[in-house]
PDB file of C-alpha atoms in Angstrom:
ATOM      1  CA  UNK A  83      36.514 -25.096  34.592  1.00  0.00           C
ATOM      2  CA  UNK A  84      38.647 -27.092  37.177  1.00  0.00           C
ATOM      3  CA  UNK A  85      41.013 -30.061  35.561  1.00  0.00           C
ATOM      4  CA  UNK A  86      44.072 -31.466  35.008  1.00  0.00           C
ATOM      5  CA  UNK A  87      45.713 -28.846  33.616  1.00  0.00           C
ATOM      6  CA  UNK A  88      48.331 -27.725  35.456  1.00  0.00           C
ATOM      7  CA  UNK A  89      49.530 -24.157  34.098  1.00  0.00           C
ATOM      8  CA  UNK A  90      48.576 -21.663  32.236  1.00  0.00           C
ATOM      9  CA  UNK A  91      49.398 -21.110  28.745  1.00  0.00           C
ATOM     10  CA  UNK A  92      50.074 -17.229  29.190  1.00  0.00           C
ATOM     11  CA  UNK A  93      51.734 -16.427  32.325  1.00  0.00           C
ATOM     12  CA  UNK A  94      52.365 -19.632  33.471  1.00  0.00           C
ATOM     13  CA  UNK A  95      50.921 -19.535  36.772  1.00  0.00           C
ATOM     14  CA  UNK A  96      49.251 -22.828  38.135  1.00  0.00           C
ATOM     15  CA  UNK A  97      45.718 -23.736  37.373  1.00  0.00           C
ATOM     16  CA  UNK A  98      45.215 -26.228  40.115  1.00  0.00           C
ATOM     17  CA  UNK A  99      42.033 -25.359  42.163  1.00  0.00           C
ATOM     18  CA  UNK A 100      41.421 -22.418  39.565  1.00  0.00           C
ATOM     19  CA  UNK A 101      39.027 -21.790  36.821  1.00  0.00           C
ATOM     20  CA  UNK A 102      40.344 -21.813  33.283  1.00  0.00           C
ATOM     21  CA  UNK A 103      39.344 -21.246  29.497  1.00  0.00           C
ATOM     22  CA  UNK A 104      40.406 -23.747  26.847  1.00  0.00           C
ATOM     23  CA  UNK A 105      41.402 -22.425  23.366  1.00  0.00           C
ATOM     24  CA  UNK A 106      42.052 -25.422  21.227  1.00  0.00           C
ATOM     25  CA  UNK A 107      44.124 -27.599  23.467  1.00  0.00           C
ATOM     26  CA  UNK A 108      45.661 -24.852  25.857  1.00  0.00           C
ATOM     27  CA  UNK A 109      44.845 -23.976  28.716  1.00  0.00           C
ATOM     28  CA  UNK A 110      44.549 -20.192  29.868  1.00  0.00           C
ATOM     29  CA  UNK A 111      43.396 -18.775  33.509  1.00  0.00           C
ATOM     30  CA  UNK A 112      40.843 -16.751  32.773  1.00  0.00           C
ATOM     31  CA  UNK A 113      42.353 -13.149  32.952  1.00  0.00           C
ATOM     32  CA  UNK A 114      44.607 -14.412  30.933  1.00  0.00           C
ATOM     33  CA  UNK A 115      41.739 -15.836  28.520  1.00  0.00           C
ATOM     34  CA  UNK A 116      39.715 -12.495  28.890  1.00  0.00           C
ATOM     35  CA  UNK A 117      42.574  -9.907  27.979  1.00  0.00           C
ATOM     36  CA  UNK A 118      44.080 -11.923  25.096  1.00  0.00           C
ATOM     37  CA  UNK A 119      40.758 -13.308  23.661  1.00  0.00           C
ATOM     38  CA  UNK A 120      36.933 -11.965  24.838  1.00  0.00           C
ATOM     39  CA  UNK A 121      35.308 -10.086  22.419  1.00  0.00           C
ATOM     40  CA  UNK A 122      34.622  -6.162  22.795  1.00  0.00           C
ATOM     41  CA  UNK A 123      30.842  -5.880  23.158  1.00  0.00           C
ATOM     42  CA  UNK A 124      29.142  -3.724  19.966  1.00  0.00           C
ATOM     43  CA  UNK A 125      26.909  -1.966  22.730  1.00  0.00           C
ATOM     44  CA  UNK A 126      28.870  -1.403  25.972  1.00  0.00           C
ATOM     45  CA  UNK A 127      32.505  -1.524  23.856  1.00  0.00           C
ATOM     46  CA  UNK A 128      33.556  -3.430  27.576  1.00  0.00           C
ATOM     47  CA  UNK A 129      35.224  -7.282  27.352  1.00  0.00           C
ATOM     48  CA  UNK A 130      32.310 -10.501  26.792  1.00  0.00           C
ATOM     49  CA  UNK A 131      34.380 -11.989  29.370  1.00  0.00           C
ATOM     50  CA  UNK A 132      34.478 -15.941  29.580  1.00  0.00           C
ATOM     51  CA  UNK A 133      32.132 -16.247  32.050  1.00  0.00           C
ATOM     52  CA  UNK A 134      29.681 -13.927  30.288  1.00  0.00           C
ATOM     53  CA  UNK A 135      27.323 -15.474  27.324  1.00  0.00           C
ATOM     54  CA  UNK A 136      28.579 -13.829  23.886  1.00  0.00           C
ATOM     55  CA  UNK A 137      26.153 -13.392  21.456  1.00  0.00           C
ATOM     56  CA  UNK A 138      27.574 -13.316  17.775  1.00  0.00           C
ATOM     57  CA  UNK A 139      25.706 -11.733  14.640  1.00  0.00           C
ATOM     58  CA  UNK A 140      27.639 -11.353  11.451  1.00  0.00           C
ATOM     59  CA  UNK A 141      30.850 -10.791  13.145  1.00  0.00           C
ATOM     60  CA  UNK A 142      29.829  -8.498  15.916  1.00  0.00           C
ATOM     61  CA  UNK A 143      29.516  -9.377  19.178  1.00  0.00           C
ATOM     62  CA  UNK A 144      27.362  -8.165  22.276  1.00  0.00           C
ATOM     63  CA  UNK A 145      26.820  -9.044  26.232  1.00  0.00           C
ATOM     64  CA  UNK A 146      23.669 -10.999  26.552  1.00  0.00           C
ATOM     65  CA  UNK A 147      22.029  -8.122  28.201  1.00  0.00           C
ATOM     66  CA  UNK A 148      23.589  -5.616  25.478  1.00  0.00           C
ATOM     67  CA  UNK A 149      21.659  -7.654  22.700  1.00  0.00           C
ATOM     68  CA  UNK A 150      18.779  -4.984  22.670  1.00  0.00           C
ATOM     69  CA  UNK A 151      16.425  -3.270  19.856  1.00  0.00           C
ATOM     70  CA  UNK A 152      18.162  -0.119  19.174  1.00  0.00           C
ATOM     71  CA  UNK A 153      14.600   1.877  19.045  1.00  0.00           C
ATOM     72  CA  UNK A 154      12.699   0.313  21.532  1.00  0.00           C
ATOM     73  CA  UNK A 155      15.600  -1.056  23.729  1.00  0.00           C
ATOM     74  CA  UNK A 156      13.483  -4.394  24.287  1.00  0.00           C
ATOM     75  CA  UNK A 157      15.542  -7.600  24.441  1.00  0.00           C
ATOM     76  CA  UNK A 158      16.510  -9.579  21.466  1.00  0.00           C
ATOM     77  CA  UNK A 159      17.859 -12.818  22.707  1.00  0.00           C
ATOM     78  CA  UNK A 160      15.990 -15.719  21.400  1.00  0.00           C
ATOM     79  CA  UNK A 161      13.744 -13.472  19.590  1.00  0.00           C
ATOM     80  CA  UNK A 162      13.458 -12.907  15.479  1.00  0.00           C
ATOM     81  CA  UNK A 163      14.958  -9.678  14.655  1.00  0.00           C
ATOM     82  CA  UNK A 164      16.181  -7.767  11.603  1.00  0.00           C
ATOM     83  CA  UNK A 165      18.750  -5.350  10.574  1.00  0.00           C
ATOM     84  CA  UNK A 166      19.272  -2.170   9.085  1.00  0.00           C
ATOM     85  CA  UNK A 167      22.324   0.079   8.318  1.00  0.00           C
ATOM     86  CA  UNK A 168      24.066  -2.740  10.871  1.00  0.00           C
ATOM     87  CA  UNK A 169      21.593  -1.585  13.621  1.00  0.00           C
ATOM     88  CA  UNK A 170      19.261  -4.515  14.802  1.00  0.00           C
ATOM     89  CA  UNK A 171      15.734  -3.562  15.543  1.00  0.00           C
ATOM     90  CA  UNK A 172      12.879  -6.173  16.778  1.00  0.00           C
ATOM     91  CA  UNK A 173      10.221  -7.089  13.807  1.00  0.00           C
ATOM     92  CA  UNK A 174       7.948  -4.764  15.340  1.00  0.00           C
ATOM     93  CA  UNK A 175      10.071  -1.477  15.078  1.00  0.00           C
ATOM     94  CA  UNK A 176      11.728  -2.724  11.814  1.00  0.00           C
ATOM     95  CA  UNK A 177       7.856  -3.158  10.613  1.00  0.00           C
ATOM     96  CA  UNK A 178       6.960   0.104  11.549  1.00  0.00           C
ATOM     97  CA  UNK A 179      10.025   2.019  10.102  1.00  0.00           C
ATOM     98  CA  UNK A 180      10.841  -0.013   6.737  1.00  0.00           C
ATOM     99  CA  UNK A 181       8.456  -2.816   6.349  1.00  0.00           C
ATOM    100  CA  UNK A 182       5.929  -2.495   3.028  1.00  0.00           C
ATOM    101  CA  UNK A 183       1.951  -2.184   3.703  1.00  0.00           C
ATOM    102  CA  UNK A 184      -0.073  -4.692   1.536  1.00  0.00           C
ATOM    103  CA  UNK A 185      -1.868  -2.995  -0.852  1.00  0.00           C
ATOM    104  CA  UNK A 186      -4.984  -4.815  -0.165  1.00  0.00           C
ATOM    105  CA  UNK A 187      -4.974  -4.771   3.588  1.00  0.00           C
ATOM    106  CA  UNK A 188      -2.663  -2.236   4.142  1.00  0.00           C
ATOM    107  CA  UNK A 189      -1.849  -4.146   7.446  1.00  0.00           C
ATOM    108  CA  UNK A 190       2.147  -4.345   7.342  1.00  0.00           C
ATOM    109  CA  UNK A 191       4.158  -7.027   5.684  1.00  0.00           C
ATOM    110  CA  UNK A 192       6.266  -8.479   8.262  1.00  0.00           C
ATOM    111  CA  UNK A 193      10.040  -9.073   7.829  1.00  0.00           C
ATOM    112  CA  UNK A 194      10.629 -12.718   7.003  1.00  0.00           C
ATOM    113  CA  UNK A 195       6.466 -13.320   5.511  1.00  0.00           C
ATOM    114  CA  UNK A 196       6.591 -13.718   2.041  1.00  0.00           C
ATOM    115  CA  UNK A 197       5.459 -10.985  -0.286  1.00  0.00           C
ATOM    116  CA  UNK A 198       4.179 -10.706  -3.312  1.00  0.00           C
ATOM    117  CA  UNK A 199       5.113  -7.572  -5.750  1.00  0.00           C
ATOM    118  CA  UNK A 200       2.647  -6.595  -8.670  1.00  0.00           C
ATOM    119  CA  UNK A 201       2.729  -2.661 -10.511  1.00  0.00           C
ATOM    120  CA  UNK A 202       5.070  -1.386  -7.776  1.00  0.00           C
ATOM    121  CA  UNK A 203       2.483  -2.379  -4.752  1.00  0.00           C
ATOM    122  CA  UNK A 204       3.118  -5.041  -2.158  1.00  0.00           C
ATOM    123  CA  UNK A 205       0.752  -7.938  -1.227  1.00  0.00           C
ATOM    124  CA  UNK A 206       0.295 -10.306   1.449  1.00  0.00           C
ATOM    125  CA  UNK A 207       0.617 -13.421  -0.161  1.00  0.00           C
ATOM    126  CA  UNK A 208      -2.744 -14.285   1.165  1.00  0.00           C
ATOM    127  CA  UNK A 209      -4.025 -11.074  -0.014  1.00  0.00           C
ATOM    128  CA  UNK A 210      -3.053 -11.704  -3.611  1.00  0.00           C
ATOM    129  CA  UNK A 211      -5.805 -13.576  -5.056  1.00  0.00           C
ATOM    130  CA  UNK A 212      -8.385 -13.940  -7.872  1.00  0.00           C
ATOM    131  CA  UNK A 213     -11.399 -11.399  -6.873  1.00  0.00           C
ATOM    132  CA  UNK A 214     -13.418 -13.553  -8.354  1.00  0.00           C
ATOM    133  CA  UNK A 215     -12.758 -17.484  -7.293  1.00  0.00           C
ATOM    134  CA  UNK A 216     -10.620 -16.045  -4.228  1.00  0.00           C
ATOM    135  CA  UNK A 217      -7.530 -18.559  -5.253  1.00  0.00           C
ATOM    136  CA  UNK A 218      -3.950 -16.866  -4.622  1.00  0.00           C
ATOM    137  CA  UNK A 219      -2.630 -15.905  -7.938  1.00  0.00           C
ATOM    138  CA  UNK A 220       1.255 -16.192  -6.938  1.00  0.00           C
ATOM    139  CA  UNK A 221       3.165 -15.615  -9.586  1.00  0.00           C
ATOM    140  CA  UNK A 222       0.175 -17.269 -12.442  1.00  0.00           C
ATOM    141  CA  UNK A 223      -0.857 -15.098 -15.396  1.00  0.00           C
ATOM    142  CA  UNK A 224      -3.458 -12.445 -14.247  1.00  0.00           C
ATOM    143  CA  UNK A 225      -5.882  -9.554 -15.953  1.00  0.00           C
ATOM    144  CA  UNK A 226      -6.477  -6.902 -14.078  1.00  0.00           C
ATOM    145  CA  UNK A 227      -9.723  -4.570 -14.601  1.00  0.00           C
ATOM    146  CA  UNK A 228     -11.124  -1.726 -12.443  1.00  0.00           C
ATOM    147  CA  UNK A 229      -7.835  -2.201 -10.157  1.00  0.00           C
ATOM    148  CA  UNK A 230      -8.737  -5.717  -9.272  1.00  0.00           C
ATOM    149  CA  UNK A 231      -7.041  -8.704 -10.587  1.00  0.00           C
ATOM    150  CA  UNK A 232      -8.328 -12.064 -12.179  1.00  0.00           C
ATOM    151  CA  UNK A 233      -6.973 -15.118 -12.956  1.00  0.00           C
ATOM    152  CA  UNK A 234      -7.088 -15.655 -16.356  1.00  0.00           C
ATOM    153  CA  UNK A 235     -10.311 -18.459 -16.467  1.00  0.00           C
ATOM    154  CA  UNK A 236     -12.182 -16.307 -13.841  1.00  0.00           C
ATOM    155  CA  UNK A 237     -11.740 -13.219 -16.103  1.00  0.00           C
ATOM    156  CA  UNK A 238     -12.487 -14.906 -19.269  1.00  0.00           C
ATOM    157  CA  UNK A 239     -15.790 -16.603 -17.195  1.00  0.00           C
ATOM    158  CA  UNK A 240     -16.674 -13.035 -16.275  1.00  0.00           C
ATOM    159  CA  UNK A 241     -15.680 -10.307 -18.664  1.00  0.00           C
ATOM    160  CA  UNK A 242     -14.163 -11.564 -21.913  1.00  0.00           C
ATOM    161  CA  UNK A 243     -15.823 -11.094 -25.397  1.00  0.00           C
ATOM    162  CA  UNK A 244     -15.732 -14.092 -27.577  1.00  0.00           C
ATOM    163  CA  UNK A 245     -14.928 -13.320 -31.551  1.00  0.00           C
ATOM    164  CA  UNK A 246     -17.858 -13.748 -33.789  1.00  0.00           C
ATOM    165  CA  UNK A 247     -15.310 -15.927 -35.870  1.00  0.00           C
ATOM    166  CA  UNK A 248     -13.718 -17.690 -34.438  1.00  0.00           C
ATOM    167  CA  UNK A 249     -15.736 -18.163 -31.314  1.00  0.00           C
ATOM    168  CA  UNK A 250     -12.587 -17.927 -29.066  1.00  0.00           C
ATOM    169  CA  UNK A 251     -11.817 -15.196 -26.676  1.00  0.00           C
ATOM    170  CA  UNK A 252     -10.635 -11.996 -26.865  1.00  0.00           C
ATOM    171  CA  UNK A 253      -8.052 -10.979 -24.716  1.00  0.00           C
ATOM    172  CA  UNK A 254      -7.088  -7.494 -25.699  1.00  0.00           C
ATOM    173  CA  UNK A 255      -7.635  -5.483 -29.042  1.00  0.00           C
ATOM    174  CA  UNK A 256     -11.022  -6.313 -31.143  1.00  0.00           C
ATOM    175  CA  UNK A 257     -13.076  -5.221 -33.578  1.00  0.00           C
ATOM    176  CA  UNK A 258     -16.879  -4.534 -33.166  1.00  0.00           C
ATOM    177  CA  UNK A 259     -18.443  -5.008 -36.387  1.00  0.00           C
ATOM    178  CA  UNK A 260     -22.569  -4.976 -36.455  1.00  0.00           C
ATOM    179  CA  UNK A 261     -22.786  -5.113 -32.353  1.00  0.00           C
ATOM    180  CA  UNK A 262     -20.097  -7.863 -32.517  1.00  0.00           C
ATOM    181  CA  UNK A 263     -16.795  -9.127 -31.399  1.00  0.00           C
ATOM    182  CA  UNK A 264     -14.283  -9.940 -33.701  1.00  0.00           C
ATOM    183  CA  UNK A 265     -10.336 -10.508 -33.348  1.00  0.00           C
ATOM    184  CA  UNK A 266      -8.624  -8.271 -35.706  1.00  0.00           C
ATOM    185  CA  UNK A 267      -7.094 -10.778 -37.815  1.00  0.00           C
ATOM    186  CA  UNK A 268     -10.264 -12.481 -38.182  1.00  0.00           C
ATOM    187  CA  UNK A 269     -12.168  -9.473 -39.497  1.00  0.00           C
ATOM    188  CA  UNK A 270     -11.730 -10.364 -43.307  1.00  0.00           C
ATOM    189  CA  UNK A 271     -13.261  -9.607 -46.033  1.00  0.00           C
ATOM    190  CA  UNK A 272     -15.783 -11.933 -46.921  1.00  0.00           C
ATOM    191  CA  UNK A 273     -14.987 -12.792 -50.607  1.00  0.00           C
ATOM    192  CA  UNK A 274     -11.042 -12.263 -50.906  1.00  0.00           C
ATOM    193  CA  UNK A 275     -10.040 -12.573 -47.023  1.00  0.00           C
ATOM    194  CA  UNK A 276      -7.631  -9.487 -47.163  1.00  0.00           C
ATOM    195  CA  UNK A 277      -7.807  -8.561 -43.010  1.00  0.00           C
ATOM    196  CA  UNK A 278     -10.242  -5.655 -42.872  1.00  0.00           C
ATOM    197  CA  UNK A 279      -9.396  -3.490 -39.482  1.00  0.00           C
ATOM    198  CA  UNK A 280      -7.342  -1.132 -41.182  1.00  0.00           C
ATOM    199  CA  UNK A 281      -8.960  -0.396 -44.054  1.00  0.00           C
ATOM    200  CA  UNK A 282     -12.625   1.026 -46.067  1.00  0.00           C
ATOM    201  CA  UNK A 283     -14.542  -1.895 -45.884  1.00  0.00           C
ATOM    202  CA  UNK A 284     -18.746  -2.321 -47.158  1.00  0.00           C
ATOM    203  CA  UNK A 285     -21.527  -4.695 -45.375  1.00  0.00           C
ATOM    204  CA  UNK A 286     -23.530  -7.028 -47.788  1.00  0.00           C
ATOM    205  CA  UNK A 287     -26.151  -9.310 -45.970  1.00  0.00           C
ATOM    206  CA  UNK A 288     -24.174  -8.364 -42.441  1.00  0.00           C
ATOM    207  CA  UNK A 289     -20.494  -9.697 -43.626  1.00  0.00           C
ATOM    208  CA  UNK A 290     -18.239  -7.408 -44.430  1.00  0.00           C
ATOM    209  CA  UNK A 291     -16.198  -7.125 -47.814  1.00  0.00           C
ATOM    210  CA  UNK A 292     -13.261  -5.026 -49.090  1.00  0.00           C
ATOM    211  CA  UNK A 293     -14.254  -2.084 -51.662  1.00  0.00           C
ATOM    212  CA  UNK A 294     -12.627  -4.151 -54.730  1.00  0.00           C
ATOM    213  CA  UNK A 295     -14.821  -7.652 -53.825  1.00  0.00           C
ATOM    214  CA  UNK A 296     -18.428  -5.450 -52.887  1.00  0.00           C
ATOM    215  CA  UNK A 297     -17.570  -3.801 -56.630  1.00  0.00           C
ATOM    216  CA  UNK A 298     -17.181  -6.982 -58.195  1.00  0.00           C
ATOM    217  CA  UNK A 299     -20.255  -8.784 -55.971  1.00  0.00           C
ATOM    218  CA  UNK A 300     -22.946  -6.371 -55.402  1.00  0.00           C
ATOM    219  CA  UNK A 301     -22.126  -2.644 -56.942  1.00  0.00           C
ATOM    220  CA  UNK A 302     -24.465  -1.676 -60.014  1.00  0.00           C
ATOM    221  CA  UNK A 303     -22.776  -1.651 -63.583  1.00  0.00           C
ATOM    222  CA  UNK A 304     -22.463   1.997 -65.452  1.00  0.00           C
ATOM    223  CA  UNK A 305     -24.981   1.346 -68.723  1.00  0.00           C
ATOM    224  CA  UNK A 306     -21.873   2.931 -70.593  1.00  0.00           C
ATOM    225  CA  UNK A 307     -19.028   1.599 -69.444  1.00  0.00           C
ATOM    226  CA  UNK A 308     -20.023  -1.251 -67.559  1.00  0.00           C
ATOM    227  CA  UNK A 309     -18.025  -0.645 -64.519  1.00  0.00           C
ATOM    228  CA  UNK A 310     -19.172  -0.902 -61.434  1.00  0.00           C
ATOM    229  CA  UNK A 311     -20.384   2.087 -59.575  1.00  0.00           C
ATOM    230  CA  UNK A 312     -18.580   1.644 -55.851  1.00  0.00           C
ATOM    231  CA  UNK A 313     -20.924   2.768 -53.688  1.00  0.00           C
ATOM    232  CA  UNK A 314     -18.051   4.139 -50.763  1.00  0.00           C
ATOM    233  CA  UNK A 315     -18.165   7.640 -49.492  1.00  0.00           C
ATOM    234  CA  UNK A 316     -21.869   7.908 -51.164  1.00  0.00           C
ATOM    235  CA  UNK A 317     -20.831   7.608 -55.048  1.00  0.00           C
ATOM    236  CA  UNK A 318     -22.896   9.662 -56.935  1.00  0.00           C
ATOM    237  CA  UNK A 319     -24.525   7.832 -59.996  1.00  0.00           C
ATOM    238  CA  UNK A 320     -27.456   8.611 -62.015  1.00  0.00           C
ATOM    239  CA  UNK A 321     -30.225   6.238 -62.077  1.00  0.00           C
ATOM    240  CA  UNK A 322     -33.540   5.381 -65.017  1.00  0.00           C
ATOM    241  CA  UNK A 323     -35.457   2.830 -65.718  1.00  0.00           C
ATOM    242  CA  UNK A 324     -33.560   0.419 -63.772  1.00  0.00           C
ATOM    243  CA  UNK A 325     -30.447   1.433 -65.632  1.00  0.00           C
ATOM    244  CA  UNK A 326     -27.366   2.985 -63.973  1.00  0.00           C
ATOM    245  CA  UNK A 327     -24.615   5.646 -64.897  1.00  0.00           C
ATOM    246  CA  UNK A 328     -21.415   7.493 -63.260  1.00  0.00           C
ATOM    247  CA  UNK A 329     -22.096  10.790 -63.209  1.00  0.00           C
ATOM    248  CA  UNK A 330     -19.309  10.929 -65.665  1.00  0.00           C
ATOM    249  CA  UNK A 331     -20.306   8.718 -67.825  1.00  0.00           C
ATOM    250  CA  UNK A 332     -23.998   9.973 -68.334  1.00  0.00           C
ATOM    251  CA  UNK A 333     -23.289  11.934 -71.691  1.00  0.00           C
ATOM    252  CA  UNK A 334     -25.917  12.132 -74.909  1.00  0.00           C
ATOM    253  CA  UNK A 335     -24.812   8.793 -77.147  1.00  0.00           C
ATOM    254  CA  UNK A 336     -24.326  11.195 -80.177  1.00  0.00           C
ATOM    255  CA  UNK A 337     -22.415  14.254 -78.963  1.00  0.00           C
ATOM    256  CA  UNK A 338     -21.226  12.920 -75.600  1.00  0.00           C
ATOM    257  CA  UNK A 339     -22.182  16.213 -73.950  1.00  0.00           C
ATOM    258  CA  UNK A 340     -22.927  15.772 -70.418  1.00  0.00           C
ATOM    259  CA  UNK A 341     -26.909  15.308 -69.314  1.00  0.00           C
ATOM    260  CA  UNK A 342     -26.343  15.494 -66.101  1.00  0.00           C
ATOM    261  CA  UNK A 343     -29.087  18.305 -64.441  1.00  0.00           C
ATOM    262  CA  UNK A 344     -30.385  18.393 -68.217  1.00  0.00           C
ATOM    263  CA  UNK A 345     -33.275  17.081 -70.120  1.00  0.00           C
ATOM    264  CA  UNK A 346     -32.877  14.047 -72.604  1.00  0.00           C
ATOM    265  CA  UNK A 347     -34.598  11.929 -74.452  1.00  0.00           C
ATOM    266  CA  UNK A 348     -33.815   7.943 -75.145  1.00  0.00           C
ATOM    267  CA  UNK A 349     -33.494   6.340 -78.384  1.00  0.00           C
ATOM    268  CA  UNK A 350     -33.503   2.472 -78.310  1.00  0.00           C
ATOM    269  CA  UNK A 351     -30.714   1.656 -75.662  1.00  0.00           C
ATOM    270  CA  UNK A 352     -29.197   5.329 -75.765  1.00  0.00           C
ATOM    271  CA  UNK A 353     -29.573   8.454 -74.383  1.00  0.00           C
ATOM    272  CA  UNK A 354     -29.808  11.718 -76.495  1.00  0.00           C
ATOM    273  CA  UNK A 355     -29.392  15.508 -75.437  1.00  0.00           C
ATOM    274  CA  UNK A 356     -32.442  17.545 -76.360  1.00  0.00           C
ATOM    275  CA  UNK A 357     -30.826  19.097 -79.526  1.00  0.00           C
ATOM    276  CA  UNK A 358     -29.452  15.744 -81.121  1.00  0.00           C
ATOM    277  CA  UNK A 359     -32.790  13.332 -80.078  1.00  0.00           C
ATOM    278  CA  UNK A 360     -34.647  16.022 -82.013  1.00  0.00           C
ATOM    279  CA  UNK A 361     -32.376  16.407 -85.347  1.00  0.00           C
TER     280      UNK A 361
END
């Protein structure tokens, strides 16, 4: 610069016909200027003098032609660029030393992109979508299955079971009961509703019931003591003329000896061992 100014604000010497530097509103020749205020260059370590451009990142400072990829030594002056460990490296060298490969492409994910994280892979944010309707999933609720992922709809759509009961879908968990889906807290029992899936249960006309309800409903009474005989685990009863006893309870009416693998003989409504239906 040429002006008005007529000394310098250092040594004092005349600026008339001279270049200066201004520094708020002083003056300064510019040796002055350069030895009292130009930046040391991060590359070359030598003065940004005045009438050099000074290019400033974070504090740090660097000749126009010093402001360089430190890998590939290509200039970075009006060109994106990233850092590392406070060395600057163009997107392409920063790419291929630290950038993340999408997991679907496994092209690389370029500094400043956006990208998408899901089970400790990396995704293109165009890369991360439904496999079935193609929409990104972003940050929605997904399902994955076979190491693709769904949006929730699509997945329901495609794969889901829908609970016998209830008729709505399954997401995870279930009961298969006669081919079918059920939720687990809709698998009851038919007659008192206690939840079934982690218990005995019996099948009567293809619905299920607890051990307690089938006795009361459906098990056949013991002709002596008119219990029911539960028919879990393949109860043992003994069974004539469509009457029905526990094997404990099958004992001659008159000496209550068991008849069980024996011969008797009946009497009315009772059952006799060979010695007493013959006294």
């Amino acid at each position: 610069m040429t002006s008005g100014h007529t000394d310098c604000h250092f040594c004092l010497q005349s600026l008339r016909g001279r270049k200066y530097a201004l520094r708020g509103e002083n003056a300064y020749c510019v040796p002055c200027y350069d030895s009292l205020y130009a930046n040391p260059c991060e590359e070359c370590k030598q003065p940004i003098e005045c009438s050099s451009k000074d290019l400033a990142y974070k504090g740090r400072h660097w000749h126009e032609g010093c402001f360089r990829c430190a890998k590939c030594s290509r200039s970075l002056v009006e060109k994106p660029f990233a850092a590392k460990d406070e060395v600057l490296l163009c997107t392409e060298c920063y790419s291929d030393e630290y950038s993340s490969k999408c997991f679907h492409c496994q092209k690389t994910i370029m500094p400043g992109s956006r990208k998408m994280e899901f089970k400790g892979s990396s995704w293109h944010e165009s890369c991360f979508v439904c496999q079935y309707c193609r929409q990104p999933l972003g940050t929605k609720p997904l399902i994955t299955k076979d190491n693709e992922n769904y949006c929730v709809p699509c997945f329901e759509k495609q794969f889901a079971h829908h609970c016998y009961a209830c008729k709505k879908v399954i997401t995870s968990g279930g009961v298969t009961y006669h081919d079918q889906p059920w939720h687990k807290q809709c698998f009851v029992c038919a007659g008192c509703k206690t939840q079934l899936s982690e218990q005995r249960f019996l099948s009567q006309d293809e619905y299920p019931y607890c051990v307690d309800c089938f006795s009361k409903f459906y098990a056949k009474k013991c002709a002596a003591c008119m219990k029911p005989i539960a028919a879990l685990g393949g109860a043992k009863y003994i069974s004539f003329e469509e009457r029905q006893w526990h094997g404990e309870c099958f004992n001659c009416a008159k000496c209550s000896v068991s008849l069980v693998g024996q011969e008797f003989l009946t009497r009315q409504d009772d059952i006799l061992c060979h010695k007493c239906g013959s006294a």
